[in-house]
PDB file of C-alpha atoms in Angstrom:
ATOM      1  CA  MET A  87       0.000   0.000   0.000  1.00 48.00           C
ATOM      2  CA  ALA A  88       1.688   3.018  -1.189  1.00 52.00           C
ATOM      3  CA  VAL A  89       0.419   6.508  -0.835  1.00 53.00           C
ATOM      4  CA  ALA A  90       1.773   9.350  -2.816  1.00 54.00           C
ATOM      5  CA  ALA A  91       2.156  12.607  -1.000  1.00 50.00           C
ATOM      6  CA  ARG A  92       3.401  15.962  -2.004  1.00 53.00           C
ATOM      7  CA  LYS A  93       3.831  19.142  -0.038  1.00 50.00           C
ATOM      8  CA  LEU A  94       1.700  22.184  -0.858  1.00 50.00           C
ATOM      9  CA  ASP A  95       1.591  25.323   1.252  1.00 54.00           C
ATOM     10  CA  ASN A  96       3.083  23.610   4.294  1.00 54.00           C
ATOM     11  CA  ASP A  97       0.404  20.900   4.251  1.00 56.00           C
ATOM     12  CA  TYR A  98       0.509  17.422   2.922  1.00 53.00           C
ATOM     13  CA  VAL A  99      -2.135  16.489   0.395  1.00 53.00           C
ATOM     14  CA  TYR A 100      -2.514  12.841  -0.339  1.00 55.00           C
ATOM     15  CA  ALA A 101      -3.299  11.652  -3.808  1.00 56.00           C
ATOM     16  CA  ARG A 102      -6.492   9.790  -4.330  1.00 57.00           C
ATOM     17  CA  SER A 103      -6.263   6.150  -4.887  1.00 57.00           C
ATOM     18  CA  SER A 104      -9.019   3.898  -6.138  1.00 53.00           C
ATOM     19  CA  THR A 105      -8.125   1.218  -3.641  1.00 52.00           C
ATOM     20  CA  MET A 106      -7.819   3.224  -0.466  1.00 49.00           C
ATOM     21  CA  ARG A 107      -9.064   6.311   1.207  1.00 52.00           C
ATOM     22  CA  VAL A 108      -6.719   8.603   3.042  1.00 52.00           C
ATOM     23  CA  TYR A 109      -7.911  11.273   5.473  1.00 51.00           C
ATOM     24  CA  THR A 110      -6.010  14.478   5.676  1.00 51.00           C
ATOM     25  CA  HIS A 111      -6.204  17.748   7.451  1.00 54.00           C
ATOM     26  CA  ARG A 112      -6.994  19.499   4.244  1.00 55.00           C
ATOM     27  CA  MET A 113      -9.433  18.307   1.626  1.00 56.00           C
ATOM     28  CA  PRO A 114      -7.836  17.769  -1.750  1.00 53.00           C
ATOM     29  CA  ALA A 115      -9.160  19.836  -4.594  1.00 54.00           C
ATOM     30  CA  ALA A 116     -11.768  18.153  -6.739  1.00 57.00           C
ATOM     31  CA  ALA A 117     -10.236  17.071 -10.044  1.00 55.00           C
ATOM     32  CA  ASP A 118      -7.017  18.855  -9.109  1.00 53.00           C
ATOM     33  CA  THR A 119      -8.325  22.264 -10.163  1.00 54.00           C
ATOM     34  CA  PRO A 120      -7.649  25.260  -8.008  1.00 54.00           C
ATOM     35  CA  GLN A 121     -10.745  26.405  -6.089  1.00 56.00           C
ATOM     36  CA  THR A 122     -11.916  29.937  -6.344  1.00 64.00           C
ATOM     37  CA  GLU A 123     -12.980  31.472  -3.102  1.00 69.00           C
ATOM     38  CA  ALA A 124     -16.264  33.328  -2.970  1.00 69.00           C
ATOM     39  CA  VAL A 125     -15.633  37.008  -2.726  1.00 72.00           C
ATOM     40  CA  VAL A 126     -17.495  38.469   0.236  1.00 74.00           C
ATOM     41  CA  GLN A 127     -18.393  42.044  -0.398  1.00 77.00           C
ATOM     42  CA  PRO A 128     -19.004  44.336   2.538  1.00 76.00           C
ATOM     43  CA  ALA A 129     -22.639  45.205   3.194  1.00 78.00           C
ATOM     44  CA  VAL A 130     -23.581  48.362   1.400  1.00 78.00           C
ATOM     45  CA  LYS A 131     -25.881  50.646   3.325  1.00 79.00           C
ATOM     46  CA  PRO A 132     -28.630  52.086   1.218  1.00 79.00           C
ATOM     47  CA  ARG A 133     -28.343  55.810   0.746  1.00 86.00           C
ATOM     48  CA  TYR A 134     -31.454  57.855   1.317  1.00 86.00           C
ATOM     49  CA  SER A 135     -32.100  61.202  -0.193  1.00 91.00           C
ATOM     50  CA  PRO A 136     -32.646  64.218   2.097  1.00 91.00           C
ATOM     51  CA  LEU A 137     -36.333  64.214   1.141  1.00 94.00           C
ATOM     52  CA  GLN A 138     -36.694  60.598   2.240  1.00 94.00           C
ATOM     53  CA  ARG A 139     -34.886  61.355   5.502  1.00 94.00           C
ATOM     54  CA  LEU A 140     -37.188  64.323   6.112  1.00 96.00           C
ATOM     55  CA  ALA A 141     -40.254  62.176   5.402  1.00 96.00           C
ATOM     56  CA  VAL A 142     -39.127  59.469   7.835  1.00 96.00           C
ATOM     57  CA  THR A 143     -38.320  62.052  10.509  1.00 97.00           C
ATOM     58  CA  CYS A 144     -41.697  63.737  10.058  1.00 97.00           C
ATOM     59  CA  GLY A 145     -43.420  60.354  10.243  1.00 97.00           C
ATOM     60  CA  ILE A 146     -41.689  59.529  13.500  1.00 97.00           C
ATOM     61  CA  LEU A 147     -42.537  62.947  14.959  1.00 98.00           C
ATOM     62  CA  MET A 148     -46.186  62.658  13.905  1.00 98.00           C
ATOM     63  CA  SER A 149     -46.371  59.217  15.526  1.00 98.00           C
ATOM     64  CA  ALA A 150     -44.891  60.592  18.743  1.00 98.00           C
ATOM     65  CA  ILE A 151     -47.357  63.508  18.725  1.00 98.00           C
ATOM     66  CA  ALA A 152     -50.273  61.137  18.168  1.00 98.00           C
ATOM     67  CA  ILE A 153     -49.165  58.931  21.054  1.00 98.00           C
ATOM     68  CA  LEU A 154     -48.781  61.954  23.348  1.00 98.00           C
ATOM     69  CA  ALA A 155     -52.244  63.233  22.340  1.00 98.00           C
ATOM     70  CA  ILE A 156     -53.768  59.855  23.154  1.00 98.00           C
ATOM     71  CA  MET A 157     -52.023  59.782  26.526  1.00 98.00           C
ATOM     72  CA  VAL A 158     -53.249  63.289  27.371  1.00 97.00           C
ATOM     73  CA  ARG A 159     -56.784  62.315  26.371  1.00 98.00           C
ATOM     74  CA  TYR A 160     -56.664  59.226  28.582  1.00 97.00           C
ATOM     75  CA  ALA A 161     -55.435  61.380  31.490  1.00 97.00           C
ATOM     76  CA  THR A 162     -58.349  63.800  30.960  1.00 97.00           C
ATOM     77  CA  ILE A 163     -60.839  60.943  30.824  1.00 97.00           C
ATOM     78  CA  THR A 164     -59.401  59.502  34.037  1.00 97.00           C
ATOM     79  CA  GLU A 165     -59.781  62.854  35.800  1.00 97.00           C
ATOM     80  CA  GLN A 166     -63.389  63.111  34.638  1.00 97.00           C
ATOM     81  CA  TYR A 167     -64.089  59.594  35.931  1.00 97.00           C
ATOM     82  CA  ALA A 168     -62.699  60.679  39.307  1.00 96.00           C
ATOM     83  CA  VAL A 169     -65.077  63.662  39.388  1.00 96.00           C
ATOM     84  CA  VAL A 170     -68.031  61.471  38.382  1.00 97.00           C
ATOM     85  CA  ASN A 171     -67.158  58.970  41.108  1.00 97.00           C
ATOM     86  CA  GLN A 172     -67.052  61.778  43.685  1.00 97.00           C
ATOM     87  CA  TYR A 173     -70.525  62.896  42.590  1.00 97.00           C
ATOM     88  CA  LYS A 174     -71.789  59.315  42.779  1.00 97.00           C
ATOM     89  CA  ASN A 175     -70.410  59.001  46.314  1.00 97.00           C
ATOM     90  CA  THR A 176     -72.099  62.271  47.305  1.00 97.00           C
ATOM     91  CA  ILE A 177     -75.403  61.108  45.819  1.00 97.00           C
ATOM     92  CA  GLU A 178     -75.176  57.788  47.669  1.00 97.00           C
ATOM     93  CA  GLU A 179     -74.410  59.580  50.946  1.00 97.00           C
ATOM     94  CA  ASN A 180     -77.388  61.921  50.428  1.00 97.00           C
ATOM     95  CA  LYS A 181     -79.648  58.945  49.680  1.00 96.00           C
ATOM     96  CA  ARG A 182     -78.542  57.216  52.895  1.00 96.00           C
ATOM     97  CA  THR A 183     -79.175  60.410  54.884  1.00 96.00           C
ATOM     98  CA  LEU A 184     -82.608  60.783  53.298  1.00 95.00           C
ATOM     99  CA  ASP A 185     -83.462  57.161  54.102  1.00 94.00           C
ATOM    100  CA  ARG A 186     -82.392  57.691  57.750  1.00 94.00           C
ATOM    101  CA  LEU A 187     -84.548  60.828  57.984  1.00 91.00           C
ATOM    102  CA  GLU A 188     -87.521  59.017  56.484  1.00 90.00           C
ATOM    103  CA  VAL A 189     -87.138  56.255  59.066  1.00 88.00           C
ATOM    104  CA  ARG A 190     -87.013  58.836  61.855  1.00 86.00           C
ATOM    105  CA  LEU A 191     -90.074  60.574  60.423  1.00 83.00           C
ATOM    106  CA  ASN A 192     -92.024  57.335  60.146  1.00 81.00           C
ATOM    107  CA  SER A 193     -91.083  56.277  63.666  1.00 80.00           C
ATOM    108  CA  ALA A 194     -91.985  59.668  65.154  1.00 77.00           C
ATOM    109  CA  VAL A 195     -95.309  60.060  66.974  1.00 70.00           C
ATOM    110  CA  ASN A 196     -98.005  61.630  64.829  1.00 77.00           C
ATOM    111  CA  LEU A 197    -100.287  64.455  66.082  1.00 80.00           C
ATOM    112  CA  ASP A 198    -103.341  62.257  66.569  1.00 81.00           C
ATOM    113  CA  GLU A 199    -101.438  59.980  68.946  1.00 82.00           C
ATOM    114  CA  ALA A 200    -100.123  63.032  70.821  1.00 80.00           C
ATOM    115  CA  ARG A 201    -103.683  64.452  71.261  1.00 83.00           C
ATOM    116  CA  GLU A 202    -104.999  61.104  72.470  1.00 86.00           C
ATOM    117  CA  ALA A 203    -102.145  60.816  74.991  1.00 86.00           C
ATOM    118  CA  ALA A 204    -102.783  64.385  76.233  1.00 87.00           C
ATOM    119  CA  LEU A 205    -106.533  63.785  76.677  1.00 87.00           C
ATOM    120  CA  ALA A 206    -105.828  60.504  78.497  1.00 90.00           C
ATOM    121  CA  ALA A 207    -103.518  62.375  80.874  1.00 91.00           C
ATOM    122  CA  GLY A 208    -106.186  65.002  81.533  1.00 86.00           C
ATOM    123  CA  LEU A 209    -104.510  67.722  79.603  1.00 85.00           C
ATOM    124  CA  GLY A 210    -106.738  70.010  77.576  1.00 80.00           C
ATOM    125  CA  TYR A 211    -106.770  73.459  76.144  1.00 81.00           C
ATOM    126  CA  PRO A 212    -106.197  76.158  78.782  1.00 81.00           C
ATOM    127  CA  ALA A 213    -109.180  78.036  80.142  1.00 84.00           C
ATOM    128  CA  ALA A 214    -109.260  81.830  80.142  1.00 85.00           C
ATOM    129  CA  SER A 215    -108.418  81.868  83.842  1.00 86.00           C
ATOM    130  CA  GLN A 216    -105.257  79.870  83.212  1.00 84.00           C
ATOM    131  CA  ILE A 217    -103.788  82.345  80.703  1.00 85.00           C
ATOM    132  CA  VAL A 218    -101.203  84.680  82.184  1.00 86.00           C
ATOM    133  CA  LYS A 219    -100.302  87.829  80.329  1.00 84.00           C
ATOM    134  CA  ILE A 220     -96.838  89.297  80.726  1.00 85.00           C
ATOM    135  CA  ASP A 221     -96.267  92.951  80.226  1.00 81.00           C
ATOM    136  CA  GLY A 222     -93.063  93.504  78.256  1.00 77.00           C
ATOM    137  CA  THR A 223     -92.394  97.009  79.577  1.00 74.00           C
ATOM    138  CA  ASP A 224     -92.060  96.051  83.218  1.00 63.00           C
ATOM    139  CA  ALA A 225     -89.891  92.985  83.591  1.00 57.00           C
ATOM    140  CA  GLY A 226     -90.824  92.147  87.164  1.00 58.00           C
ATOM    141  CA  SER A 227     -94.618  92.672  86.983  1.00 56.00           C
ATOM    142  CA  VAL A 228     -97.070  90.016  85.983  1.00 57.00           C
ATOM    143  CA  SER A 229    -100.659  91.024  85.439  1.00 57.00           C
ATOM    144  CA  SER A 230    -103.202  88.877  87.130  1.00 57.00           C
ATOM    145  CA  PRO A 231    -105.943  87.190  85.160  1.00 53.00           C
ATOM    146  CA  GLN A 232    -109.182  89.101  84.818  1.00 53.00           C
TER     147      GLN A 232
END
């Protein structure tokens, strides 16, 4: 088993043989033709005209203005909701107060019950002899009934 080797660029390249396969550090060239390396060109940035740059800048600014306008509107709406909620709380408090007053009014004694209780206790309208007149000019004098 003989293998032919020759030195190229400080590496050994082994010749292909139909009877054996030899592994090397470097792959031999196919059909002994020199390979051409693919030329990698640096990425070229597209060039925009000043009008295109102005249009993009204006678009970005308009988007930012629209977003700010929406945020301001949401802040205004939130403030209005706070005011509405305060009014709702005030209305609820007034309704509770009104309900309490209605309960007190309904539980209070009506005039008919008060008259019946007064008559049962012997209280009536005062007679003429029971009325005492007070003279406002003389603080210490009380006129006697007539």
